[in-house]
Short mmCIF file of C-alpha atoms in Angstrom, two decimals:
data_model
loop_
_atom_site.label_atom_id
_atom_site.label_comp_id
_atom_site.label_asym_id
_atom_site.label_seq_id
_atom_site.Cartn_x
_atom_site.Cartn_y
_atom_site.Cartn_z
CA MET W 67 3.33 -9.96 -14.31
CA LYS W 68 0.72 -8.55 -15.62
CA LEU W 69 -1.38 -6.51 -13.33
CA ILE W 70 -4.33 -4.48 -15.40
CA GLU W 71 -5.66 -1.84 -12.39
CA SER W 72 -9.69 -2.31 -12.95
CA PHE W 73 -10.53 -0.58 -9.95
CA VAL W 74 -14.35 -1.52 -8.39
CA LYS W 75 -15.22 2.28 -7.63
CA THR W 76 -18.08 1.96 -7.71
CA ASN W 77 -17.88 -0.80 -4.59
CA PRO W 78 -18.38 0.23 -1.22
CA CYS W 79 -14.48 -0.76 -0.16
CA TYR W 80 -13.83 1.11 -2.82
CA THR W 81 -15.77 4.24 -1.77
CA ARG W 82 -15.24 4.08 1.93
CA GLY W 83 -11.27 4.40 1.57
CA LYS W 84 -10.58 3.42 4.49
CA LYS W 85 -6.68 2.51 5.03
CA MET W 86 -5.17 -0.39 6.42
CA ILE W 87 -1.42 -1.50 7.83
CA VAL W 88 -0.78 -4.91 5.58
CA ARG W 89 0.68 -7.44 7.41
CA GLY W 90 0.12 -9.90 5.47
CA LEU W 91 -1.17 -11.94 2.18
CA MET W 92 -4.16 -14.40 1.63
CA LEU W 93 -5.13 -16.47 -1.48
CA HIS W 94 -8.37 -17.63 -2.14
CA SER W 95 -10.18 -19.43 -5.16
CA VAL W 96 -13.77 -18.39 -6.06
CA GLY W 97 -15.67 -21.40 -5.94
CA CYS W 98 -17.33 -22.01 -9.02
CA SER W 99 -16.25 -22.64 -12.49
CA GLN W 100 -15.62 -18.97 -14.35
CA PRO W 101 -11.46 -19.19 -15.50
CA SER W 102 -12.60 -15.29 -16.42
CA ALA W 103 -11.00 -12.43 -13.61
CA ARG W 104 -13.11 -10.06 -16.15
CA LYS W 105 -16.66 -12.20 -15.14
CA PHE W 106 -16.97 -10.84 -11.99
CA MET W 107 -16.12 -6.48 -12.21
CA PRO W 108 -19.90 -5.79 -12.48
CA ARG W 109 -20.40 -7.98 -9.68
CA PHE W 110 -18.25 -6.33 -7.61
CA ASP W 111 -18.51 -2.54 -9.43
CA SER W 112 -21.65 -2.36 -7.83
CA THR W 113 -23.07 0.18 -4.92
CA GLU W 114 -25.05 -2.73 -3.87
CA ALA W 115 -21.99 -5.31 -3.62
CA LYS W 116 -21.71 -6.35 0.72
CA VAL W 117 -17.70 -8.08 -0.07
CA CYS W 118 -14.64 -7.14 -1.90
CA VAL W 119 -11.22 -8.43 -2.95
CA HIS W 120 -7.93 -6.88 -3.39
CA ALA W 121 -7.50 -8.74 -6.88
CA PHE W 122 -8.70 -12.02 -9.37
CA ILE W 123 -6.08 -13.60 -11.82
CA ASP W 124 -7.83 -15.05 -14.14
CA ALA W 125 -7.02 -18.39 -15.15
CA GLU W 126 -7.43 -18.82 -19.10
CA THR W 127 -4.36 -15.60 -19.69
CA GLY W 128 -2.41 -15.30 -15.73
CA GLU W 129 -3.88 -11.81 -16.45
CA ILE W 130 -3.85 -9.94 -13.11
CA TYR W 131 -7.02 -7.44 -12.36
CA GLN W 132 -6.06 -4.74 -9.22
CA THR W 133 -9.82 -4.59 -7.98
CA LEU W 134 -8.55 -2.12 -4.89
CA PRO W 135 -6.08 -0.27 -4.36
CA TRP W 136 -3.57 -3.01 -1.92
CA GLU W 137 -3.79 -0.42 1.18
CA TYR W 138 -7.34 -0.41 1.30
CA LYS W 139 -9.55 -2.59 3.89
CA ALA W 140 -11.40 -4.63 1.74
CA TRP W 141 -14.11 -7.32 3.17
CA HIS W 142 -12.60 -11.24 2.01
CA CYS W 143 -12.23 -13.59 4.25
CA GLY W 144 -14.97 -12.67 6.84
CA GLY W 145 -12.93 -12.20 9.46
CA SER W 146 -10.25 -9.56 11.85
CA GLY W 147 -7.78 -10.98 8.61
CA ASN W 148 -9.77 -8.42 6.14
CA GLY W 149 -7.83 -5.38 8.64
CA THR W 150 -4.71 -6.85 8.45
CA HIS W 151 -4.23 -8.90 4.03
CA ILE W 152 -4.35 -8.30 1.41
CA GLY W 153 -7.01 -10.74 -0.46
CA VAL W 154 -5.97 -12.80 -4.00
CA GLU W 155 -8.69 -14.18 -5.32
CA MET W 156 -7.95 -17.32 -8.07
CA CYS W 157 -10.35 -17.71 -11.12
CA GLU W 158 -11.02 -21.80 -11.81
CA PRO W 159 -11.18 -23.71 -14.11
CA ARG W 160 -14.62 -23.98 -16.58
CA CYS W 161 -14.22 -27.60 -16.77
CA ILE W 162 -15.21 -28.77 -13.02
CA ALA W 163 -18.79 -28.77 -11.04
CA TYR W 164 -19.33 -27.64 -7.99
CA GLY W 165 -21.80 -30.21 -5.77
CA ALA W 166 -21.72 -29.66 -2.25
CA GLY W 167 -19.45 -27.59 0.45
CA MET W 168 -16.53 -27.74 -1.12
CA HIS W 169 -16.46 -30.99 -3.54
CA PHE W 170 -16.46 -30.77 -7.76
CA THR W 171 -15.80 -33.23 -9.87
CA CYS W 172 -14.07 -32.98 -13.15
CA ALA W 173 -13.95 -35.24 -15.94
CA ASP W 174 -11.21 -37.78 -15.86
CA GLU W 175 -10.39 -36.24 -19.65
CA ALA W 176 -10.28 -32.61 -18.25
CA ARG W 177 -8.45 -33.17 -15.46
CA GLU W 178 -5.29 -32.17 -17.04
CA GLY W 179 -6.39 -29.04 -18.43
CA ALA W 180 -7.62 -28.29 -15.09
CA GLY W 181 -4.20 -28.40 -13.15
CA GLU W 182 -2.39 -26.80 -15.43
CA SER W 183 -5.09 -23.86 -15.91
CA VAL W 184 -4.83 -23.88 -11.88
CA ARG W 185 -0.98 -23.73 -12.11
CA ARG W 186 -0.99 -21.04 -14.34
CA THR W 187 -2.82 -19.09 -11.53
CA LEU W 188 -0.81 -19.94 -9.02
CA HIS W 189 2.13 -18.89 -11.08
CA ALA W 190 0.78 -15.55 -11.66
CA ALA W 191 -0.02 -16.03 -7.89
CA VAL W 192 4.14 -15.98 -6.97
CA GLU W 193 4.91 -12.85 -8.94
CA LEU W 194 2.30 -10.90 -8.09
CA PHE W 195 2.28 -12.07 -4.16
CA ALA W 196 6.69 -10.94 -4.07
CA PHE W 197 6.21 -7.99 -5.95
CA LEU W 198 3.33 -7.25 -2.72
CA CYS W 199 6.51 -8.64 -0.26
CA ARG W 200 8.50 -6.75 -2.01
CA GLN W 201 6.39 -3.63 -2.10
CA TYR W 202 5.31 -3.60 1.72
CA GLY W 203 8.27 -5.32 3.22
CA LEU W 204 7.59 -9.10 3.83
CA ASP W 205 8.90 -11.72 4.90
CA PRO W 206 7.26 -14.95 2.36
CA LEU W 207 7.75 -17.27 4.91
CA GLY W 208 7.34 -15.48 8.16
CA ASP W 209 4.79 -16.26 10.31
CA GLY W 210 1.02 -15.97 9.07
CA VAL W 211 2.65 -13.67 6.42
CA ILE W 212 1.05 -15.21 3.63
CA VAL W 213 -2.15 -17.71 3.56
CA SER W 214 -4.86 -19.33 2.06
CA HIS W 215 -8.26 -18.87 3.35
CA LYS W 216 -8.52 -21.84 5.02
CA GLU W 217 -5.41 -20.93 7.02
CA GLY W 218 -6.66 -17.96 7.61
CA HIS W 219 -9.57 -19.99 9.14
CA ASP W 220 -7.40 -22.15 11.09
CA ARG W 221 -5.47 -18.71 12.37
CA GLY W 222 -9.58 -17.21 14.01
CA ILE W 223 -9.28 -14.60 11.35
CA ALA W 224 -11.34 -16.26 8.40
CA SER W 225 -14.37 -17.47 7.62
CA GLY W 226 -14.53 -21.73 7.28
CA HIS W 227 -13.24 -21.68 3.90
CA GLY W 228 -11.22 -24.16 2.24
CA ASP W 229 -10.09 -22.83 -0.18
CA PRO W 230 -8.00 -23.02 -2.56
CA GLU W 231 -6.40 -26.04 -1.38
CA HIS W 232 -9.60 -28.28 -1.98
CA LEU W 233 -8.26 -27.41 -5.37
CA PHE W 234 -4.46 -29.27 -5.13
CA ARG W 235 -5.95 -32.26 -3.32
CA GLN W 236 -9.89 -32.65 -5.90
CA LEU W 237 -7.12 -32.44 -8.92
CA GLN W 238 -4.48 -34.45 -7.25
CA MET W 239 -2.39 -32.39 -6.96
CA ASP W 240 1.57 -32.61 -5.72
CA TYR W 241 1.41 -28.89 -4.10
CA THR W 242 0.96 -27.19 -1.11
CA MET W 243 0.73 -23.84 0.97
CA ASP W 244 4.30 -24.62 2.33
CA ASP W 245 5.11 -24.32 -1.84
CA PHE W 246 3.32 -21.67 -2.90
CA ARG W 247 5.44 -19.45 -0.04
CA LYS W 248 8.79 -20.72 -0.66
CA ALA W 249 8.09 -20.22 -4.62
CA VAL W 250 7.04 -16.89 -3.61
CA ALA W 251 10.72 -16.58 -1.93
CA ALA W 252 12.52 -17.32 -4.71
CA ALA W 253 11.00 -15.31 -6.91
CA LEU W 254 11.84 -12.70 -4.07
CA GLY W 255 15.18 -13.78 -3.86
CA GLU W 256 15.73 -13.67 -0.43
CA THR W 257 14.24 -16.03 2.68
CA LYS W 258 13.92 -14.81 5.92
CA GLU W 259 17.00 -17.37 7.24
CA GLU W 260 19.12 -16.20 4.02
CA THR W 261 18.90 -12.63 4.13
CA GLU W 262 22.24 -10.93 5.65
CA LYS W 263 21.36 -7.94 7.59
CA GLU W 264 24.15 -5.49 7.89
CA VAL W 265 24.54 -1.54 9.79
CA GLY W 266 23.05 1.14 7.23
CA ASP W 267 20.35 -1.38 5.99
CA ILE W 268 16.83 0.21 6.54
CA VAL W 269 14.84 -2.34 7.99
CA ILE W 270 10.53 -2.64 8.70
CA LEU W 271 10.10 -4.63 12.57
CA SER W 272 7.60 -7.59 12.27
CA ALA W 273 3.83 -6.88 13.17
CA ASP W 274 5.03 -9.44 16.49
CA ALA W 275 8.31 -6.75 17.25
CA VAL W 276 9.73 -5.92 20.90
CA TYR W 277 12.68 -4.61 22.07
CA TYR W 278 15.72 -7.20 22.88
CA SER W 279 14.65 -6.97 26.30
CA GLY W 280 11.32 -8.15 26.15
CA LYS W 281 9.56 -4.97 26.34
CA ALA W 282 6.48 -4.48 23.94
CA MET W 283 7.35 -2.24 21.11
CA PRO W 284 4.68 1.01 20.48
CA ASP W 285 3.08 0.57 17.07
CA TRP W 286 4.23 3.69 15.73
CA VAL W 287 7.94 2.33 15.89
CA LYS W 288 6.64 -0.72 14.01
CA ASN W 289 5.50 1.25 11.71
CA ASP W 290 8.38 2.83 10.46
CA ARG W 291 11.23 1.80 8.70
CA TRP W 292 14.67 2.68 10.86
CA VAL W 293 18.38 3.30 10.30
CA ILE W 294 20.69 -0.06 11.74
CA ARG W 295 23.30 1.54 13.55
CA SER W 296 25.04 -1.77 14.88
CA ILE W 297 25.09 -5.16 15.79
CA THR W 298 26.33 -7.66 17.43
CA ASP W 299 25.63 -11.35 17.53
CA ASP W 300 21.78 -11.29 17.21
CA ARG W 301 21.32 -7.68 18.83
CA ALA W 302 20.58 -4.78 16.16
CA VAL W 303 20.39 -1.55 17.24
CA LEU W 304 17.95 0.73 15.89
CA GLY W 305 18.97 4.46 15.36
CA LYS W 306 17.02 6.95 12.95
CA ASN W 307 13.66 6.57 11.64
CA VAL W 308 14.17 7.29 7.25
CA SER W 309 12.83 10.49 8.13
CA GLY W 310 15.00 11.51 10.24
CA SER W 311 12.06 12.80 12.77
CA HIS W 312 13.06 10.53 15.29
CA GLU W 313 15.82 7.99 17.30
CA ILE W 314 15.61 5.56 19.04
CA ASN W 315 18.61 4.02 19.81
CA SER W 316 17.15 0.60 21.19
CA PRO W 317 18.84 -3.03 20.07
CA VAL W 318 16.50 -4.84 19.15
CA ASN W 319 16.32 -9.05 18.11
CA LEU W 320 17.64 -9.28 14.03
CA LYS W 321 14.62 -11.82 14.23
CA TYR W 322 11.87 -8.82 13.55
CA LEU W 323 13.64 -7.47 11.35
CA THR W 324 13.18 -7.44 7.19
CA VAL W 325 15.13 -5.73 4.67
CA CYS W 326 13.72 -2.56 2.53
CA SER W 327 14.89 -3.14 -1.25
CA ASP W 328 17.13 -4.89 -2.70
CA GLY W 329 20.49 -3.03 -1.42
CA GLU W 330 19.38 -0.71 -0.16
CA LYS W 331 21.42 0.85 2.85
CA MET W 332 21.58 4.63 4.72
CA THR W 333 25.44 5.75 4.44
CA ASN W 334 24.57 9.53 5.49
CA GLY W 335 22.44 11.88 6.04
CA SER W 336 22.38 12.05 2.12
CA GLU W 337 22.80 9.13 0.18
CA MET W 338 20.28 5.67 -0.39
CA GLY W 339 23.41 3.40 -1.43
CA ASP W 340 24.14 4.81 -4.65
CA LYS W 341 20.96 7.12 -5.43
CA LYS W 342 21.22 10.91 -3.84
CA LEU W 343 18.80 11.86 -1.98
CA HIS W 344 17.42 15.29 -3.51
CA ALA W 345 17.78 18.65 -1.73
CA ALA W 346 14.01 18.78 -0.72
CA GLU W 347 14.38 15.69 1.41
CA PHE W 348 16.81 18.01 3.82
CA VAL W 349 14.25 21.05 4.05
CA PRO W 350 13.54 21.14 7.86
CA ALA W 351 10.29 20.97 9.10
CA GLY W 352 8.71 24.79 8.61
CA SER W 353 10.99 26.30 7.44
CA ILE W 354 11.59 29.50 5.61
CA SER W 355 13.64 30.44 2.44
CA GLU W 356 15.07 33.34 1.49
CA ASN W 357 12.36 34.53 0.39
CA GLY W 358 10.26 34.35 3.02
CA GLU W 359 8.66 31.68 1.25
CA MET W 360 7.49 28.67 3.39
CA HIS W 361 7.86 25.09 2.77
CA VAL W 362 5.12 21.70 4.23
CA SER W 363 6.45 20.14 7.25
CA ASP W 364 6.63 16.40 7.30
CA ARG W 365 3.40 16.36 9.21
CA GLY W 366 1.68 17.62 6.64
CA VAL W 367 3.64 15.53 3.66
CA GLU W 368 2.94 12.16 5.76
CA LEU W 369 -0.45 13.66 5.71
CA ILE W 370 -0.48 13.89 1.70
CA ALA W 371 1.34 10.44 1.79
CA ARG W 372 -1.81 8.24 3.96
CA TYR W 373 -4.09 9.71 0.95
CA GLU W 374 -1.89 9.70 -2.29
CA GLY W 375 -1.14 5.34 -1.22
CA CYS W 376 1.75 4.49 -2.53
CA ARG W 377 2.99 2.98 -5.93
CA LEU W 378 6.27 1.55 -6.48
CA GLU W 379 6.21 0.16 -10.23
CA ALA W 380 4.77 2.95 -12.72
CA TYR W 381 1.32 2.82 -13.43
CA LYS W 382 -1.30 4.82 -15.85
CA CYS W 383 -3.94 6.85 -14.28
CA PRO W 384 -7.28 6.86 -15.04
CA ALA W 385 -6.20 9.81 -16.80
CA GLY W 386 -4.05 7.41 -18.91
CA VAL W 387 -0.59 9.16 -18.06
CA TRP W 388 2.11 7.72 -16.17
CA THR W 389 3.03 7.44 -12.71
CA ILE W 390 4.94 6.68 -10.05
CA GLY W 391 5.24 6.72 -6.80
CA TYR W 392 2.78 9.47 -4.67
CA GLY W 393 1.53 10.78 -8.07
CA HIS W 394 4.32 11.64 -9.69
CA THR W 395 4.36 12.00 -13.33
CA ALA W 396 6.82 14.10 -14.11
CA GLY W 397 8.94 12.23 -17.18
CA VAL W 398 8.28 8.61 -15.87
CA GLN W 399 7.94 6.28 -18.11
CA PRO W 400 6.33 2.40 -18.58
CA GLY W 401 8.58 -0.04 -16.19
CA GLN W 402 9.79 2.44 -14.06
CA THR W 403 10.19 1.33 -10.35
CA LEU W 404 11.07 2.63 -7.28
CA PRO W 405 13.34 1.05 -4.10
CA SER W 406 11.40 2.51 -1.77
CA LYS W 407 8.48 4.02 -0.32
CA GLU W 408 11.13 6.87 1.43
CA ALA W 409 12.06 7.28 -2.18
CA ALA W 410 8.93 7.86 -3.51
CA LYS W 411 8.23 10.77 -0.72
CA VAL W 412 11.98 12.16 -2.00
CA LEU W 413 9.62 12.97 -5.36
CA LEU W 414 7.10 13.71 -2.95
CA LYS W 415 8.66 16.08 -1.16
CA GLU W 416 9.84 18.12 -5.09
CA ASP W 417 5.90 18.08 -6.35
CA LEU W 418 4.98 19.68 -3.50
CA ARG W 419 7.36 22.42 -3.32
CA LYS W 420 5.31 23.30 -6.84
CA TYR W 421 1.90 22.64 -5.05
CA GLY W 422 3.44 24.36 -2.07
CA GLY W 423 4.42 27.73 -3.63
CA TYR W 424 0.74 28.18 -5.37
CA VAL W 425 0.07 28.56 -1.19
CA ASN W 426 2.66 31.01 -1.18
CA GLU W 427 1.92 32.99 -4.31
CA CYS W 428 -1.50 32.98 -2.43
CA VAL W 429 -0.48 35.31 0.11
CA ASN W 430 2.01 37.55 -2.11
CA LYS W 431 -0.93 38.07 -4.11
CA GLY W 432 -2.93 38.92 -1.35
CA HIS W 433 -5.55 36.14 -1.21
CA ILE W 434 -4.80 34.73 1.70
CA THR W 435 -4.96 37.52 4.09
CA PHE W 436 -4.12 36.62 7.38
CA PRO W 437 -0.43 34.98 8.99
CA LEU W 438 -0.66 31.82 7.78
CA THR W 439 0.74 28.86 10.38
CA GLN W 440 2.63 25.66 9.25
CA ASN W 441 -0.55 23.21 10.24
CA GLN W 442 -2.28 25.71 8.12
CA PHE W 443 0.26 25.81 5.13
CA ASP W 444 0.65 22.62 5.40
CA ALA W 445 -3.08 21.90 5.08
CA LEU W 446 -3.68 24.08 2.42
CA THR W 447 -0.82 22.55 0.03
CA SER W 448 -2.27 19.24 1.07
CA PHE W 449 -5.63 20.32 -0.17
CA CYS W 450 -3.61 22.21 -3.78
CA TYR W 451 -2.68 19.04 -4.42
CA ASN W 452 -5.52 17.14 -4.43
CA CYS W 453 -7.69 19.47 -5.82
CA GLY W 454 -5.40 22.21 -8.03
CA ASN W 455 -4.95 25.34 -7.73
CA GLY W 456 -6.91 26.82 -9.11
CA ALA W 457 -10.15 25.34 -6.16
CA LEU W 458 -6.93 26.78 -3.42
CA GLN W 459 -8.28 29.84 -5.01
CA LYS W 460 -12.03 30.04 -4.73
CA LEU W 461 -11.34 27.86 -1.83
CA VAL W 462 -9.03 31.01 0.19
CA SER W 463 -10.03 33.79 -1.56
CA GLY W 464 -11.19 37.25 0.26
CA ARG W 465 -12.28 34.81 3.61
CA ASP W 466 -10.25 34.33 6.79
CA ALA W 467 -9.70 31.25 8.75
CA SER W 468 -13.00 30.72 10.06
CA VAL W 469 -14.50 30.30 6.83
CA ILE W 470 -11.36 28.55 5.28
CA ALA W 471 -12.14 25.84 7.73
CA ASP W 472 -15.18 25.08 6.96
CA LYS W 473 -15.91 25.43 3.91
CA LEU W 474 -12.18 22.61 3.09
CA LEU W 475 -15.40 20.09 4.40
CA LEU W 476 -17.90 21.21 0.76
CA TYR W 477 -14.44 19.69 -1.37
CA ASN W 478 -15.25 16.29 -1.22
CA LYS W 479 -17.19 15.27 -4.57
CA ALA W 480 -15.49 13.86 -8.01
CA GLY W 481 -18.71 13.52 -10.59
CA GLY W 482 -21.00 15.37 -8.34
CA ARG W 483 -20.74 12.69 -5.79
CA GLU W 484 -19.91 12.64 -2.39
CA PHE W 485 -16.60 10.14 -1.68
CA ALA W 486 -15.84 9.18 1.83
CA GLY W 487 -11.73 9.26 0.96
CA LEU W 488 -12.65 12.75 0.37
CA THR W 489 -14.71 13.09 3.19
CA LYS W 490 -12.21 11.96 5.62
CA ARG W 491 -9.11 14.14 3.97
CA ARG W 492 -10.77 16.92 4.02
CA GLU W 493 -11.76 16.17 7.72
CA ASP W 494 -8.42 15.50 8.23
CA GLU W 495 -7.02 18.61 6.65
CA ARG W 496 -9.43 20.99 8.33
CA ALA W 497 -7.66 19.88 11.99
CA LEU W 498 -5.08 20.04 11.53
CA PHE W 499 -5.53 24.24 9.68
CA LEU W 500 -7.27 24.93 12.95
CA THR W 501 -4.73 22.94 15.30
#
């Protein structure tokens, strides 16, 4: 799979930076005879663009151009699926000619090549969807997890389009969306029915999960990752979440659980499979070390993680630096992967020791002249991680808490332009600082 980061940074979907909880994936096709993914970039990289998907697949090369961070809410299907599903567009063969609606013609001599082109994009889509299912703990065979635009319409979460099934039908391809979902499951290496769940597995809950008794389950439970404490028949008891901040000891039917990552287990408080977690994972929330320095709490880590976004495969950031997880760069190599978001948070916490250290430095050097609360420390660490030590010193030097809180809001620009995502982050940091 060749994934090319090509963010459309002036598109309103990018500048708003509104996050969603990924519940599924939606497959589209572009509905015009344009095989080149690059040709779509100028149209969508515009402040005037009204819509946006997360990625385009080139019909000639199979290359995938990612146009939005996966967790950003896009506008790709004209319905509620915009807030739950990642949208991916397959480019279409050059030889087809559209008439009314979704009907097109294709010369007989070009039909075989057109079919090959569609299969090329489908192959790339299978690889991409398997990658995304692994990253977000999705079951490719789960109800409503992987859908076409047409199926989204049938479910009432998308507008009335017929793609991409119209390609299969009119090019006389022996292919269906069920074939696509099975291919993704095969690429992922497991299906819901085949996955054996064991005590110690880290699992994610499906969107429709309820407790074993039938009682409704709050979203904060469904949106976390949990460790299986015990299993009896189809009944699993969930113990602690991975961060260790909550423990529910509640039974859930196994059908609602998906194992996160391949072979990842929580076997005790300091080990995840064969991968040892670093000491940074176990710094107590709001703790103060023997030398009097503060550490960022779990609440601060979650705030930072929410705005940084997570990538489990190494990628080049806009500055050309290899990066992974929540912005970690030290020692990152091309092709490197992380098994889960929890592993990424271990690296984030290690990085935050450095940025929390800058906040402690400001206290020790007298730049901050008042005693910091834990929430103030967390908010300033988040700010420093995003804006740097120089900006932190400028923000806090010689100012009281109320002035710092107000000045935080001014740091919402990049390249001289205001960004909605930065505005929201500064607002959340200020709210935490004042709590």
